[in-house]
Coordinates of C-alpha atoms and ligand atoms in Angstrom, one line a residue:
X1 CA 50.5 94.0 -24.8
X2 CA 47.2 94.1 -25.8
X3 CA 47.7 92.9 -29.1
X4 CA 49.5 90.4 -30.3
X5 CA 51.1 90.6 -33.4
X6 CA 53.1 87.7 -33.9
X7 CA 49.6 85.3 -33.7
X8 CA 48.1 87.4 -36.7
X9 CA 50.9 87.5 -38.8
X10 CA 51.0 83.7 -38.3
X11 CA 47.7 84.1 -39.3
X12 CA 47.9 86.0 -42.5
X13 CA 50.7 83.4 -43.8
X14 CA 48.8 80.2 -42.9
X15 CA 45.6 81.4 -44.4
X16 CA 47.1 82.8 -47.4
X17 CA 49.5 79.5 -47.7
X18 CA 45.6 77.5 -47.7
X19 CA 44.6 79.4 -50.3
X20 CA 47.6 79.2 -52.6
X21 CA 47.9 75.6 -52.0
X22 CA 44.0 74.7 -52.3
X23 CA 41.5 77.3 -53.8
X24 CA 38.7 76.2 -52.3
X25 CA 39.5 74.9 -49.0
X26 CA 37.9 77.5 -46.2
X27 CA 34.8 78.1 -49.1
X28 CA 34.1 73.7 -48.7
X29 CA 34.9 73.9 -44.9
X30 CA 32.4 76.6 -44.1
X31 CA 29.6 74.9 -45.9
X32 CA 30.0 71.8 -43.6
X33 CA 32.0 69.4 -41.1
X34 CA 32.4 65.9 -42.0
X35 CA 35.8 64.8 -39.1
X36 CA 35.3 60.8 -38.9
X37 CA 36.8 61.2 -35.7
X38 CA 37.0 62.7 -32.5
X39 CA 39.8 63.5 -30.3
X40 CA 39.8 63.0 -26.3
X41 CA 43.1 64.1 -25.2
X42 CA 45.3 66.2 -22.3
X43 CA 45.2 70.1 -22.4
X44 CA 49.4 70.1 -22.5
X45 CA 50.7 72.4 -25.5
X46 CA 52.8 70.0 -26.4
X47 CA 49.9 67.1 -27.5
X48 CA 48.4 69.5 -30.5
X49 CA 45.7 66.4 -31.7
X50 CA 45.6 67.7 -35.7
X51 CA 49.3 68.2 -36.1
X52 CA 50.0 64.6 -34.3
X53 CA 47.9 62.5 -36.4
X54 CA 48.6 64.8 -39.5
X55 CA 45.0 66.2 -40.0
X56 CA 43.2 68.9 -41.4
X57 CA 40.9 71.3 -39.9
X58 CA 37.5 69.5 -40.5
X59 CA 39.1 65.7 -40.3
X60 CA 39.1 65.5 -36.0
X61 CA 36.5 66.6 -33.7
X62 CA 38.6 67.6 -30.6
X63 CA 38.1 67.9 -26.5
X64 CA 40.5 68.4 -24.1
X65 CA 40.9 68.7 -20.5
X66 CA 43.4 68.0 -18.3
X67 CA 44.6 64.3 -18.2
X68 CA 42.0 63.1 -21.0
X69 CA 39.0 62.7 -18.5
X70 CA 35.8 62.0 -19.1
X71 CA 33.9 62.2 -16.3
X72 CA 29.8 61.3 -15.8
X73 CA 28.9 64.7 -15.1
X74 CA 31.2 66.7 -17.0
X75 CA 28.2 68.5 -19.0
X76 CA 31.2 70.0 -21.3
X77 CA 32.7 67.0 -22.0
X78 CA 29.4 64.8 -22.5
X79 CA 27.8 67.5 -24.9
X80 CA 31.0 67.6 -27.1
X81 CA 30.6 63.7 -27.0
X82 CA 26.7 63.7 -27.9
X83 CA 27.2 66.4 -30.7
X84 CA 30.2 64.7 -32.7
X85 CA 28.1 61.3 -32.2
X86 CA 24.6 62.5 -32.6
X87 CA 25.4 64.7 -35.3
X88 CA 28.4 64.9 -37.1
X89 CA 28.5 60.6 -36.8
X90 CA 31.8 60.0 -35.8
X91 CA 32.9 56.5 -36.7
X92 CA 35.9 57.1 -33.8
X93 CA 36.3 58.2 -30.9
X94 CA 39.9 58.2 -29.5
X95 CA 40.8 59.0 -26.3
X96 CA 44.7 59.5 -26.1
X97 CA 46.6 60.0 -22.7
X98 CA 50.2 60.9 -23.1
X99 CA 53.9 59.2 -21.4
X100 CA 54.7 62.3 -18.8
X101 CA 51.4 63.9 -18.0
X102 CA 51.5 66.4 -15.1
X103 CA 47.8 65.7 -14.4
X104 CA 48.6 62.1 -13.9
X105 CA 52.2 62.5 -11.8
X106 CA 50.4 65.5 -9.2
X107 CA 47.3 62.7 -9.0
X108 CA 50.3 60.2 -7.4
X109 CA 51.5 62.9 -5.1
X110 CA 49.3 63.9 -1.7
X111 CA 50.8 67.5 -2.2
X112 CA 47.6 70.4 -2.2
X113 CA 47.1 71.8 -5.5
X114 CA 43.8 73.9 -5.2
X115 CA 41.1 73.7 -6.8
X116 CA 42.3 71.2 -9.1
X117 CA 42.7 68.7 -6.6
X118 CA 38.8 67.9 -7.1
X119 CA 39.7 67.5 -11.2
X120 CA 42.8 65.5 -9.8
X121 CA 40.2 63.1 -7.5
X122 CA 39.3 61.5 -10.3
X123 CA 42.7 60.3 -11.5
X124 CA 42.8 59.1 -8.0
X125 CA 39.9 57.1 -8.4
X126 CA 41.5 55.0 -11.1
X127 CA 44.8 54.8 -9.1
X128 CA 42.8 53.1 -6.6
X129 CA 41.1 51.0 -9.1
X130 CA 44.7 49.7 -10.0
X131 CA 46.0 50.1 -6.5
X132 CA 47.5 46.7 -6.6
X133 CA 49.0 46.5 -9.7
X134 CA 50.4 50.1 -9.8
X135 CA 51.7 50.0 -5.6
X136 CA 53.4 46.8 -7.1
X137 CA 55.4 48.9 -9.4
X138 CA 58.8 49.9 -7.2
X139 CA 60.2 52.0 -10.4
X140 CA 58.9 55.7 -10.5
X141 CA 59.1 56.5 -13.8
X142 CA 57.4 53.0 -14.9
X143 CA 54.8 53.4 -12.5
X144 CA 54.0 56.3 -13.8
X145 CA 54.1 55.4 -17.3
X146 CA 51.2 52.8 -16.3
X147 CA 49.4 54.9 -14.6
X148 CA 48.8 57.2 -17.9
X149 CA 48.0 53.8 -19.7
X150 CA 45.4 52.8 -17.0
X151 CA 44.1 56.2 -17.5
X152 CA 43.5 55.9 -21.1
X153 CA 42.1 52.6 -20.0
X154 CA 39.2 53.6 -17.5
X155 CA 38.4 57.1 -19.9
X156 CA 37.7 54.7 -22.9
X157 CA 35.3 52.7 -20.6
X158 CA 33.7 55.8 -19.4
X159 CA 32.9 57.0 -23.0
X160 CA 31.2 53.9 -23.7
X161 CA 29.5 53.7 -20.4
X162 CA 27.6 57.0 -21.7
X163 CA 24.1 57.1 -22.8
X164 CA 25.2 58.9 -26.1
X165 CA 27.5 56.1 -27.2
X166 CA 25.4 53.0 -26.0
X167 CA 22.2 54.5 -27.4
X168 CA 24.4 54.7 -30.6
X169 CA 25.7 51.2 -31.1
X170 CA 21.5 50.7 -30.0
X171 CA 20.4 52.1 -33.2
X172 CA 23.6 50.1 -35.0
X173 CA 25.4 53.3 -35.3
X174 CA 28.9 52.2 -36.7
X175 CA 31.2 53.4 -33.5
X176 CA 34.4 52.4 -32.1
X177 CA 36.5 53.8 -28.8
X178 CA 39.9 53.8 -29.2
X179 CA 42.9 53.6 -26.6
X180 CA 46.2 55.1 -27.2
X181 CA 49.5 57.1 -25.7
X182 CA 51.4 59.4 -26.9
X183 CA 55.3 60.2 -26.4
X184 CA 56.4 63.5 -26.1
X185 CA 60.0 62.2 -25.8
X186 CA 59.6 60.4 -29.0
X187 CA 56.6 62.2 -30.9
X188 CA 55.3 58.6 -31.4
X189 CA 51.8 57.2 -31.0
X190 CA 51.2 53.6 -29.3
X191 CA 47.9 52.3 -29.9
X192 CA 47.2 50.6 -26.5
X193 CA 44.6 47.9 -28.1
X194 CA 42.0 48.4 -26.8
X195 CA 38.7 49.7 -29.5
X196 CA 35.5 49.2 -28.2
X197 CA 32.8 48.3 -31.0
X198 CA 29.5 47.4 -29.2
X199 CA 27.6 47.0 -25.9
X200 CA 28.9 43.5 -25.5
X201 CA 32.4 44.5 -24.9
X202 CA 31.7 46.7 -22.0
X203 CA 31.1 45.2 -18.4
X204 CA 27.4 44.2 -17.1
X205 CA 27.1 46.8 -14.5
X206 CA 26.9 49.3 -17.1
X207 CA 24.9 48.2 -20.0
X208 CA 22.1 49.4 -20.7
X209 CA 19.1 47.4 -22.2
Ligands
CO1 CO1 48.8 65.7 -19.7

């Protein structure tokens, strides 16, 4: 099928539905993006970031990649960071795992995968960074639940161990990391509690002077 129709009709209806309901909305969205927030989140279809927080196009600056990493390297990842902090001046960034994640449950399994298993090696890494707590869970399910909340855990630390974000809260950009999970079961969000304001909050080894 090399065209599909069903997309573009879906097209034609939203777009004209926009217009009906507000005039002006794609003519004030092409002149500029103001989103107060940007999204780190899992790849799954079924964790769209707009439609789960209930925002508009423009309002969320969105990444994702499987299992909400952030890794040091990850040039895609850090230059989405840098350009929604740098330039569009988020005030948030959230990073938002979700209950169920087949990223996280093929990380607890020593099954081969491919070439994801090098993506997967750093879910790993933070299972071993919570080896003890998470080997001390016997229940599957709950273990694994954890795991996706340890996730979150260690990516929010990551963002903030970035140059972009400490050189931000350096020039006393206002800038907080978020922690949260999401339930596909449910369609509720759980803030995890943890937002990261400033360089104080994150540990020594990786603050930067
Ligand atoms: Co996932």
């Amino acid at each position: 099928m090399r065209k599909l129709a069903r997309l573009f009709q879906n097209n034609k209806d939203w777009s004209a539905k926009m217009k009906r309901t507000q005039p002006d909305f794609f003519e004030k969205l092409s002149a500029q993006q103001t989103p107060e927030y940007m999204w780190i989140g899992c790849a799954d279809s079924r964790v769209p970031a707009n439609e789960i927080v209930g925002l508009m196009p423009g309002e969320i600056f969105v990444h994702r990649n499987i299992a909400n990493v952030v890794v040091h390297t990850d040039l895609n990842c850090l230059s989405v960071i840098q350009y929604a902090v740098e330039l569009l001046k988020v005030k948030h960034i959230i990073v938002c795992g979700h209950y169920g994640c087949g990223g996280i449950r093929a990380a607890m399994e020593n099954n081969e995968h491919g070439l994801i298993d090098n993506w997967l090696r750093h879910l790993k890494d933070v299972y071993r960074y919570h080896q003890q707590e998470l080997d001390s869970i016997k229940d599957e399910k709950l273990k694994e639940d954890r795991f996706c909340e340890l996730n979150v855990l260690e990516q929010v630390n990551n963002v903030c161990h970035t140059t972009i974000v400490q050189n931000a809260w350096k020039a006393g950009q206002d800038l907080s990391v978020h922690g949260w999970l999401y339930s596909i079961e449910g369609g509720d969000l759980t803030d995890l509690d943890i937002c990261i304001s400033g360089k104080d909050e994150i540990s020594k080894t990786h603050r930067l002077v």
